[in-house]
Amino acid sequence: MLKDIFPYEYAESVYGIDYKKLYDMGYRGLIFDIDNTLTHHGDDATPEAEKLLGKLTEMGFKVVLLSDNDKERCDRFVKNCDVPYVCDADKPHSAGFKRAIQTLRMSKKKTVCIGDQLFYDILGANRLGIATIMVHFITAPGETRIGKRRYAEFSLLRLWKHTRLCGRLGDIFKED
Ligand SMILES: [Mg+2]
């Protein structure tokens, strides 16, 4: 069903979201994908990503990372930040998302999931009734090749923009 695959909102990056607006809407829990959402696939956390996660915790959000990657990768990502994670999530299956919600100790209705993949992050969270923000995937400098799945995502997002499912969260963007 398209409703399950379409994000509530789309942002260019995790830094283009105004988290204060999400907070004011009543959201208190944030589930972040790691690879190509917070950092390029497999890379260590950038100082910018660490700063963002710290700031969100200070703002009063509960934050959890949800990754299909293994414990070693997640441990490496969080080595300088105090954020819990759920690894080996097997998205879009619900078990990992449920573990993330349990880790947050937050209701699904007060939680937003932020990730770069429609068929994994967005689909999995949507099916549980968790609001979703898709972000444009991070690429390495000079990286131009993208897989077939990305083309499918682009097509679906173009379609999404013409439906009333686009913009379900309202204005969540930072002012320029
Ligand atoms: Mg990802």
Short mmCIF file of N, CA and C and ligand atoms in Angstrom, two decimals:
data_model
loop_
_atom_site.label_atom_id
_atom_site.label_comp_id
_atom_site.label_asym_id
_atom_site.label_seq_id
_atom_site.Cartn_x
_atom_site.Cartn_y
_atom_site.Cartn_z
N MET A 1 0.84 -1.20 0.00
CA MET A 1 0.00 0.00 0.00
C MET A 1 0.87 1.25 0.00
N LEU A 2 0.52 2.20 -0.84
CA LEU A 2 1.39 3.38 -0.96
C LEU A 2 1.50 4.16 0.33
N LYS A 3 0.43 4.14 1.11
CA LYS A 3 0.48 4.87 2.38
C LYS A 3 1.62 4.36 3.27
N ASP A 4 1.93 3.09 3.15
CA ASP A 4 3.00 2.51 3.96
C ASP A 4 4.39 2.87 3.45
N ILE A 5 4.48 3.15 2.18
CA ILE A 5 5.80 3.39 1.60
C ILE A 5 6.13 4.89 1.57
N PHE A 6 5.11 5.73 1.60
CA PHE A 6 5.36 7.17 1.49
C PHE A 6 5.74 7.77 2.85
N PRO A 7 6.79 8.60 2.85
CA PRO A 7 7.15 9.26 4.11
C PRO A 7 6.13 10.33 4.48
N TYR A 8 6.13 10.70 5.74
CA TYR A 8 5.29 11.83 6.15
C TYR A 8 5.89 13.12 5.59
N GLU A 9 7.22 13.14 5.56
CA GLU A 9 7.91 14.36 5.12
C GLU A 9 9.27 13.99 4.54
N TYR A 10 9.83 14.92 3.79
CA TYR A 10 11.12 14.70 3.17
C TYR A 10 12.01 15.91 3.42
N ALA A 11 13.25 15.67 3.82
CA ALA A 11 14.19 16.78 4.04
C ALA A 11 15.51 16.46 3.34
N GLU A 12 16.22 17.49 2.97
CA GLU A 12 17.48 17.29 2.26
C GLU A 12 18.52 16.57 3.12
N SER A 13 18.48 16.84 4.42
CA SER A 13 19.40 16.15 5.32
C SER A 13 18.86 16.25 6.75
N VAL A 14 19.52 15.55 7.67
CA VAL A 14 19.10 15.62 9.07
C VAL A 14 19.32 17.02 9.64
N TYR A 15 20.15 17.82 8.94
CA TYR A 15 20.44 19.18 9.41
C TYR A 15 19.44 20.20 8.86
N GLY A 16 18.57 19.75 7.98
CA GLY A 16 17.56 20.65 7.42
C GLY A 16 16.25 20.63 8.20
N ILE A 17 16.22 19.81 9.26
CA ILE A 17 15.00 19.66 10.06
C ILE A 17 15.07 20.60 11.25
N ASP A 18 13.98 21.29 11.52
CA ASP A 18 13.91 22.13 12.72
C ASP A 18 13.32 21.28 13.84
N TYR A 19 14.17 20.76 14.69
CA TYR A 19 13.72 19.83 15.74
C TYR A 19 12.88 20.52 16.81
N LYS A 20 13.06 21.82 16.94
CA LYS A 20 12.23 22.58 17.89
C LYS A 20 10.77 22.51 17.44
N LYS A 21 10.56 22.57 16.13
CA LYS A 21 9.19 22.48 15.61
C LYS A 21 8.60 21.09 15.92
N LEU A 22 9.41 20.06 15.77
CA LEU A 22 8.93 18.71 16.10
C LEU A 22 8.59 18.62 17.59
N TYR A 23 9.44 19.23 18.40
CA TYR A 23 9.21 19.22 19.85
C TYR A 23 7.90 19.94 20.18
N ASP A 24 7.71 21.09 19.56
CA ASP A 24 6.50 21.86 19.81
C ASP A 24 5.24 21.13 19.33
N MET A 25 5.40 20.23 18.36
CA MET A 25 4.25 19.42 17.91
C MET A 25 3.95 18.29 18.89
N GLY A 26 4.84 18.08 19.85
CA GLY A 26 4.60 17.04 20.86
C GLY A 26 5.47 15.81 20.70
N TYR A 27 6.32 15.80 19.69
CA TYR A 27 7.20 14.63 19.52
C TYR A 27 8.33 14.68 20.55
N ARG A 28 8.63 13.52 21.12
CA ARG A 28 9.68 13.44 22.13
C ARG A 28 10.69 12.32 21.87
N GLY A 29 10.39 11.45 20.95
CA GLY A 29 11.30 10.34 20.64
C GLY A 29 11.78 10.43 19.20
N LEU A 30 13.05 10.15 18.99
CA LEU A 30 13.60 10.17 17.63
C LEU A 30 14.37 8.88 17.37
N ILE A 31 14.01 8.21 16.28
CA ILE A 31 14.74 7.03 15.85
C ILE A 31 15.54 7.43 14.60
N PHE A 32 16.84 7.31 14.67
CA PHE A 32 17.68 7.65 13.52
C PHE A 32 18.31 6.40 12.92
N ASP A 33 18.25 6.29 11.62
CA ASP A 33 19.10 5.37 10.89
C ASP A 33 20.52 5.95 10.95
N ILE A 34 21.54 5.11 10.80
CA ILE A 34 22.93 5.62 10.83
C ILE A 34 23.48 5.83 9.41
N ASP A 35 23.63 4.72 8.69
CA ASP A 35 24.37 4.78 7.43
C ASP A 35 23.63 5.52 6.33
N ASN A 36 24.32 6.50 5.79
CA ASN A 36 23.82 7.40 4.73
C ASN A 36 22.71 8.34 5.22
N THR A 37 22.42 8.28 6.52
CA THR A 37 21.49 9.25 7.12
C THR A 37 22.28 10.22 7.99
N LEU A 38 23.04 9.68 8.96
CA LEU A 38 23.85 10.53 9.85
C LEU A 38 25.29 10.65 9.36
N THR A 39 25.74 9.65 8.63
CA THR A 39 27.09 9.68 8.09
C THR A 39 27.14 8.80 6.86
N HIS A 40 28.18 8.98 6.06
CA HIS A 40 28.31 8.11 4.89
C HIS A 40 28.50 6.67 5.34
N HIS A 41 27.99 5.74 4.53
CA HIS A 41 27.96 4.33 4.90
C HIS A 41 29.30 3.83 5.45
N GLY A 42 29.25 3.35 6.68
CA GLY A 42 30.44 2.74 7.27
C GLY A 42 31.40 3.71 7.95
N ASP A 43 31.20 5.01 7.73
CA ASP A 43 32.13 5.98 8.31
C ASP A 43 31.87 6.18 9.81
N ASP A 44 32.90 6.66 10.47
CA ASP A 44 32.72 7.05 11.88
C ASP A 44 31.78 8.25 11.93
N ALA A 45 31.25 8.52 13.12
CA ALA A 45 30.39 9.70 13.28
C ALA A 45 31.21 10.96 13.04
N THR A 46 30.63 11.90 12.34
CA THR A 46 31.31 13.19 12.15
C THR A 46 31.07 14.03 13.40
N PRO A 47 31.95 15.02 13.65
CA PRO A 47 31.71 15.92 14.79
C PRO A 47 30.34 16.59 14.69
N GLU A 48 29.92 16.88 13.46
CA GLU A 48 28.61 17.51 13.23
C GLU A 48 27.47 16.59 13.69
N ALA A 49 27.58 15.31 13.36
CA ALA A 49 26.54 14.35 13.76
C ALA A 49 26.54 14.18 15.28
N GLU A 50 27.73 14.11 15.86
CA GLU A 50 27.81 13.96 17.32
C GLU A 50 27.20 15.18 18.01
N LYS A 51 27.47 16.35 17.44
CA LYS A 51 26.93 17.58 18.02
C LYS A 51 25.40 17.59 17.93
N LEU A 52 24.89 17.16 16.79
CA LEU A 52 23.43 17.12 16.62
C LEU A 52 22.79 16.19 17.64
N LEU A 53 23.33 15.00 17.80
CA LEU A 53 22.74 14.02 18.73
C LEU A 53 22.79 14.55 20.16
N GLY A 54 23.89 15.22 20.51
CA GLY A 54 24.00 15.81 21.84
C GLY A 54 22.98 16.92 22.05
N LYS A 55 22.82 17.74 21.03
CA LYS A 55 21.88 18.87 21.12
C LYS A 55 20.44 18.37 21.28
N LEU A 56 20.11 17.31 20.57
CA LEU A 56 18.74 16.79 20.63
C LEU A 56 18.43 16.23 22.03
N THR A 57 19.41 15.59 22.61
CA THR A 57 19.24 15.08 23.98
C THR A 57 19.05 16.24 24.95
N GLU A 58 19.86 17.28 24.77
CA GLU A 58 19.73 18.48 25.63
C GLU A 58 18.36 19.13 25.48
N MET A 59 17.82 19.08 24.26
CA MET A 59 16.50 19.68 24.01
C MET A 59 15.37 18.92 24.71
N GLY A 60 15.66 17.69 25.13
CA GLY A 60 14.62 16.91 25.81
C GLY A 60 14.11 15.73 25.00
N PHE A 61 14.72 15.49 23.83
CA PHE A 61 14.33 14.31 23.06
C PHE A 61 15.02 13.06 23.62
N LYS A 62 14.34 11.95 23.48
CA LYS A 62 14.99 10.67 23.67
C LYS A 62 15.37 10.18 22.28
N VAL A 63 16.61 9.74 22.14
CA VAL A 63 17.13 9.38 20.82
C VAL A 63 17.63 7.94 20.85
N VAL A 64 17.35 7.22 19.77
CA VAL A 64 17.91 5.88 19.62
C VAL A 64 18.32 5.71 18.15
N LEU A 65 19.40 4.97 17.94
CA LEU A 65 19.86 4.67 16.60
C LEU A 65 19.38 3.27 16.24
N LEU A 66 18.91 3.11 15.03
CA LEU A 66 18.39 1.81 14.59
C LEU A 66 19.10 1.44 13.29
N SER A 67 19.88 0.37 13.36
CA SER A 67 20.74 0.05 12.22
C SER A 67 20.67 -1.43 11.87
N ASP A 68 20.72 -1.69 10.57
CA ASP A 68 20.84 -3.08 10.11
C ASP A 68 22.26 -3.58 10.28
N ASN A 69 23.15 -2.66 10.55
CA ASN A 69 24.55 -3.02 10.68
C ASN A 69 24.82 -3.70 12.04
N ASP A 70 26.04 -4.20 12.20
CA ASP A 70 26.31 -5.02 13.41
C ASP A 70 26.79 -4.17 14.59
N LYS A 71 27.01 -4.86 15.70
CA LYS A 71 27.37 -4.20 16.95
C LYS A 71 28.70 -3.44 16.82
N GLU A 72 29.65 -4.04 16.14
CA GLU A 72 30.96 -3.38 15.99
C GLU A 72 30.79 -2.03 15.31
N ARG A 73 29.97 -2.00 14.25
CA ARG A 73 29.78 -0.75 13.52
C ARG A 73 29.07 0.31 14.41
N CYS A 74 28.05 -0.15 15.13
CA CYS A 74 27.29 0.78 15.97
C CYS A 74 28.16 1.28 17.13
N ASP A 75 28.93 0.40 17.73
CA ASP A 75 29.83 0.82 18.82
C ASP A 75 30.81 1.87 18.32
N ARG A 76 31.31 1.68 17.13
CA ARG A 76 32.26 2.63 16.55
C ARG A 76 31.58 3.98 16.32
N PHE A 77 30.33 3.95 15.89
CA PHE A 77 29.62 5.21 15.62
C PHE A 77 29.37 6.00 16.90
N VAL A 78 29.06 5.31 17.99
CA VAL A 78 28.67 6.02 19.22
C VAL A 78 29.84 6.21 20.20
N LYS A 79 31.05 5.97 19.74
CA LYS A 79 32.16 5.98 20.72
C LYS A 79 32.33 7.33 21.41
N ASN A 80 31.91 8.41 20.76
CA ASN A 80 32.02 9.74 21.40
C ASN A 80 30.67 10.33 21.80
N CYS A 81 29.62 9.55 21.71
CA CYS A 81 28.32 10.12 22.10
C CYS A 81 27.52 9.09 22.90
N ASP A 82 26.72 9.61 23.77
CA ASP A 82 26.00 8.77 24.72
C ASP A 82 24.58 8.53 24.20
N VAL A 83 24.49 7.72 23.16
CA VAL A 83 23.19 7.45 22.54
C VAL A 83 23.03 5.93 22.40
N PRO A 84 21.89 5.38 22.84
CA PRO A 84 21.70 3.94 22.69
C PRO A 84 21.41 3.56 21.24
N TYR A 85 21.63 2.30 20.94
CA TYR A 85 21.33 1.84 19.58
C TYR A 85 20.70 0.46 19.61
N VAL A 86 20.04 0.14 18.54
CA VAL A 86 19.57 -1.23 18.26
C VAL A 86 20.26 -1.64 16.98
N CYS A 87 21.09 -2.69 17.03
CA CYS A 87 21.80 -3.13 15.84
C CYS A 87 21.12 -4.37 15.25
N ASP A 88 21.61 -4.82 14.10
CA ASP A 88 21.04 -5.99 13.43
C ASP A 88 19.51 -5.91 13.37
N ALA A 89 19.02 -4.75 12.95
CA ALA A 89 17.59 -4.46 13.07
C ALA A 89 16.72 -5.23 12.07
N ASP A 90 17.30 -5.61 10.94
CA ASP A 90 16.54 -6.34 9.91
C ASP A 90 15.31 -5.55 9.45
N LYS A 91 15.53 -4.29 9.13
CA LYS A 91 14.44 -3.46 8.60
C LYS A 91 14.00 -4.02 7.25
N PRO A 92 12.79 -3.91 6.84
CA PRO A 92 11.70 -3.17 7.50
C PRO A 92 10.88 -4.01 8.48
N HIS A 93 11.38 -5.16 8.88
CA HIS A 93 10.60 -5.98 9.81
C HIS A 93 10.38 -5.23 11.12
N SER A 94 9.28 -5.53 11.76
CA SER A 94 8.84 -4.70 12.89
C SER A 94 9.66 -4.89 14.16
N ALA A 95 10.31 -6.05 14.31
CA ALA A 95 10.96 -6.36 15.59
C ALA A 95 11.97 -5.28 16.00
N GLY A 96 12.81 -4.85 15.08
CA GLY A 96 13.82 -3.85 15.39
C GLY A 96 13.20 -2.52 15.79
N PHE A 97 12.15 -2.13 15.08
CA PHE A 97 11.46 -0.87 15.40
C PHE A 97 10.82 -0.96 16.79
N LYS A 98 10.27 -2.12 17.09
CA LYS A 98 9.66 -2.29 18.42
C LYS A 98 10.72 -2.21 19.52
N ARG A 99 11.89 -2.79 19.24
CA ARG A 99 12.98 -2.70 20.22
C ARG A 99 13.42 -1.24 20.40
N ALA A 100 13.43 -0.50 19.30
CA ALA A 100 13.82 0.92 19.38
C ALA A 100 12.83 1.69 20.25
N ILE A 101 11.54 1.42 20.05
CA ILE A 101 10.50 2.09 20.85
C ILE A 101 10.63 1.72 22.33
N GLN A 102 10.91 0.44 22.58
CA GLN A 102 11.11 0.00 23.97
C GLN A 102 12.32 0.70 24.59
N THR A 103 13.38 0.86 23.79
CA THR A 103 14.58 1.53 24.30
C THR A 103 14.27 2.98 24.64
N LEU A 104 13.46 3.61 23.81
CA LEU A 104 13.10 5.01 24.06
C LEU A 104 12.15 5.15 25.26
N ARG A 105 11.39 4.09 25.53
CA ARG A 105 10.30 4.16 26.52
C ARG A 105 9.35 5.30 26.14
N MET A 106 8.95 5.26 24.90
CA MET A 106 8.15 6.36 24.35
C MET A 106 6.99 5.76 23.55
N SER A 107 5.87 6.48 23.52
CA SER A 107 4.78 5.97 22.69
C SER A 107 5.11 6.21 21.22
N LYS A 108 4.58 5.33 20.39
CA LYS A 108 4.83 5.45 18.95
C LYS A 108 4.34 6.78 18.42
N LYS A 109 3.24 7.26 18.99
CA LYS A 109 2.63 8.50 18.50
C LYS A 109 3.49 9.73 18.78
N LYS A 110 4.41 9.59 19.73
CA LYS A 110 5.28 10.73 20.05
C LYS A 110 6.67 10.58 19.44
N THR A 111 6.78 9.63 18.52
CA THR A 111 8.10 9.29 17.96
C THR A 111 8.14 9.54 16.46
N VAL A 112 9.30 9.98 16.00
CA VAL A 112 9.54 10.16 14.57
C VAL A 112 10.75 9.32 14.18
N CYS A 113 10.65 8.65 13.05
CA CYS A 113 11.77 7.88 12.53
C CYS A 113 12.36 8.61 11.33
N ILE A 114 13.67 8.76 11.34
CA ILE A 114 14.36 9.52 10.29
C ILE A 114 15.38 8.61 9.61
N GLY A 115 15.24 8.45 8.30
CA GLY A 115 16.15 7.56 7.59
C GLY A 115 16.19 7.87 6.11
N ASP A 116 17.11 7.21 5.40
CA ASP A 116 17.33 7.54 3.99
C ASP A 116 16.72 6.53 3.02
N GLN A 117 16.11 5.46 3.53
CA GLN A 117 15.62 4.44 2.59
C GLN A 117 14.12 4.16 2.75
N LEU A 118 13.41 4.38 1.65
CA LEU A 118 11.96 4.18 1.65
C LEU A 118 11.57 2.76 2.02
N PHE A 119 12.28 1.79 1.44
CA PHE A 119 11.85 0.40 1.58
C PHE A 119 12.29 -0.25 2.90
N TYR A 120 13.03 0.49 3.67
CA TYR A 120 13.54 -0.05 4.94
C TYR A 120 13.13 0.83 6.12
N ASP A 121 13.74 2.01 6.21
CA ASP A 121 13.45 2.90 7.35
C ASP A 121 11.99 3.37 7.35
N ILE A 122 11.56 3.85 6.20
CA ILE A 122 10.25 4.49 6.12
C ILE A 122 9.12 3.45 6.16
N LEU A 123 9.25 2.43 5.36
CA LEU A 123 8.22 1.38 5.33
C LEU A 123 8.05 0.73 6.70
N GLY A 124 9.17 0.38 7.34
CA GLY A 124 9.10 -0.30 8.63
C GLY A 124 8.43 0.55 9.70
N ALA A 125 8.78 1.84 9.75
CA ALA A 125 8.20 2.72 10.77
C ALA A 125 6.73 3.02 10.45
N ASN A 126 6.44 3.31 9.19
CA ASN A 126 5.06 3.61 8.80
C ASN A 126 4.10 2.49 9.20
N ARG A 127 4.53 1.25 8.97
CA ARG A 127 3.64 0.12 9.25
C ARG A 127 3.29 0.00 10.72
N LEU A 128 4.13 0.60 11.58
CA LEU A 128 3.82 0.58 13.01
C LEU A 128 3.12 1.86 13.46
N GLY A 129 2.87 2.76 12.51
CA GLY A 129 2.20 4.01 12.87
C GLY A 129 3.14 5.05 13.44
N ILE A 130 4.44 4.91 13.15
CA ILE A 130 5.43 5.90 13.59
C ILE A 130 5.61 6.90 12.45
N ALA A 131 5.58 8.20 12.79
CA ALA A 131 5.78 9.23 11.77
C ALA A 131 7.19 9.12 11.19
N THR A 132 7.32 9.49 9.93
CA THR A 132 8.60 9.28 9.24
C THR A 132 9.06 10.51 8.48
N ILE A 133 10.36 10.73 8.53
CA ILE A 133 10.98 11.76 7.69
C ILE A 133 12.07 11.08 6.89
N MET A 134 11.94 11.15 5.58
CA MET A 134 13.00 10.62 4.73
C MET A 134 13.98 11.74 4.45
N VAL A 135 15.27 11.42 4.52
CA VAL A 135 16.29 12.40 4.15
C VAL A 135 17.05 11.91 2.93
N HIS A 136 17.59 12.84 2.17
CA HIS A 136 18.39 12.46 1.01
C HIS A 136 19.63 11.72 1.50
N PHE A 137 19.95 10.61 0.85
CA PHE A 137 21.09 9.80 1.29
C PHE A 137 22.40 10.55 1.12
N ILE A 138 23.29 10.32 2.07
CA ILE A 138 24.61 10.96 2.03
C ILE A 138 25.50 10.18 1.06
N THR A 139 26.20 10.92 0.24
CA THR A 139 27.16 10.27 -0.67
C THR A 139 28.57 10.73 -0.33
N ALA A 140 29.54 9.90 -0.69
CA ALA A 140 30.94 10.30 -0.51
C ALA A 140 31.29 11.28 -1.62
N PRO A 141 32.28 12.15 -1.40
CA PRO A 141 32.70 13.08 -2.46
C PRO A 141 33.06 12.31 -3.73
N GLY A 142 32.52 12.73 -4.85
CA GLY A 142 32.83 12.08 -6.12
C GLY A 142 31.99 10.85 -6.42
N GLU A 143 31.17 10.44 -5.47
CA GLU A 143 30.34 9.24 -5.67
C GLU A 143 29.14 9.62 -6.53
N THR A 144 29.01 8.99 -7.67
CA THR A 144 27.90 9.34 -8.57
C THR A 144 27.00 8.16 -8.87
N ARG A 145 27.52 6.96 -8.74
CA ARG A 145 26.70 5.78 -9.09
C ARG A 145 25.69 5.49 -7.99
N ILE A 146 24.46 5.29 -8.42
CA ILE A 146 23.46 4.89 -7.44
C ILE A 146 22.75 3.64 -7.94
N GLY A 147 22.22 2.88 -7.03
CA GLY A 147 21.60 1.61 -7.38
C GLY A 147 20.19 1.77 -7.91
N LYS A 148 19.66 0.67 -8.44
CA LYS A 148 18.31 0.66 -9.01
C LYS A 148 17.26 1.06 -7.97
N ARG A 149 17.52 0.67 -6.74
CA ARG A 149 16.54 0.96 -5.69
C ARG A 149 16.36 2.46 -5.50
N ARG A 150 17.45 3.20 -5.69
CA ARG A 150 17.38 4.66 -5.55
C ARG A 150 16.50 5.27 -6.66
N TYR A 151 16.58 4.72 -7.86
CA TYR A 151 15.74 5.22 -8.94
C TYR A 151 14.27 4.94 -8.63
N ALA A 152 14.01 3.78 -8.06
CA ALA A 152 12.64 3.46 -7.66
C ALA A 152 12.17 4.44 -6.59
N GLU A 153 13.06 4.78 -5.66
CA GLU A 153 12.71 5.76 -4.62
C GLU A 153 12.40 7.12 -5.23
N PHE A 154 13.23 7.55 -6.17
CA PHE A 154 12.99 8.85 -6.81
C PHE A 154 11.61 8.88 -7.47
N SER A 155 11.28 7.79 -8.17
CA SER A 155 9.98 7.73 -8.87
C SER A 155 8.83 7.80 -7.86
N LEU A 156 8.96 7.06 -6.80
CA LEU A 156 7.89 7.05 -5.78
C LEU A 156 7.75 8.41 -5.11
N LEU A 157 8.88 9.06 -4.88
CA LEU A 157 8.82 10.39 -4.23
C LEU A 157 8.17 11.42 -5.16
N ARG A 158 8.43 11.28 -6.46
CA ARG A 158 7.78 12.19 -7.42
C ARG A 158 6.26 12.00 -7.37
N LEU A 159 5.85 10.76 -7.29
CA LEU A 159 4.42 10.44 -7.19
C LEU A 159 3.85 10.98 -5.87
N TRP A 160 4.59 10.75 -4.80
CA TRP A 160 4.17 11.17 -3.45
C TRP A 160 3.86 12.66 -3.40
N LYS A 161 4.66 13.44 -4.13
CA LYS A 161 4.48 14.90 -4.08
C LYS A 161 3.12 15.35 -4.62
N HIS A 162 2.48 14.47 -5.37
CA HIS A 162 1.16 14.80 -5.93
C HIS A 162 0.02 14.19 -5.14
N THR A 163 0.33 13.65 -3.99
CA THR A 163 -0.73 13.05 -3.18
C THR A 163 -0.94 13.85 -1.90
N ARG A 164 -2.06 13.59 -1.24
CA ARG A 164 -2.29 14.32 0.00
C ARG A 164 -1.50 13.72 1.16
N LEU A 165 -0.76 12.66 0.88
CA LEU A 165 0.11 12.08 1.91
C LEU A 165 1.43 12.85 2.02
N CYS A 166 1.64 13.75 1.10
CA CYS A 166 2.84 14.59 1.13
C CYS A 166 2.66 15.70 2.16
N GLY A 167 3.64 15.85 3.01
CA GLY A 167 3.58 16.95 3.97
C GLY A 167 2.66 16.70 5.14
N ARG A 168 2.55 15.46 5.56
CA ARG A 168 1.63 15.12 6.65
C ARG A 168 2.06 15.70 8.00
N LEU A 169 3.35 16.05 8.13
CA LEU A 169 3.81 16.60 9.40
C LEU A 169 3.68 18.12 9.44
N GLY A 170 3.46 18.73 8.30
CA GLY A 170 3.44 20.20 8.27
C GLY A 170 4.84 20.75 8.16
N ASP A 171 4.99 22.00 8.58
CA ASP A 171 6.29 22.66 8.43
C ASP A 171 7.26 22.20 9.51
N ILE A 172 8.26 21.44 9.09
CA ILE A 172 9.26 20.96 10.05
C ILE A 172 10.65 21.43 9.62
N PHE A 173 10.69 22.39 8.72
CA PHE A 173 11.97 22.78 8.12
C PHE A 173 12.59 24.00 8.79
N LYS A 174 13.90 24.01 8.76
CA LYS A 174 14.61 25.19 9.24
C LYS A 174 14.39 26.34 8.28
N GLU A 175 14.31 27.54 8.83
CA GLU A 175 14.22 28.73 7.98
C GLU A 175 15.57 28.92 7.32
N ASP A 176 15.59 29.43 6.12
CA ASP A 176 16.87 29.70 5.43
C ASP A 176 17.58 30.89 6.05
MG MG B 1 20.60 4.13 5.68
#
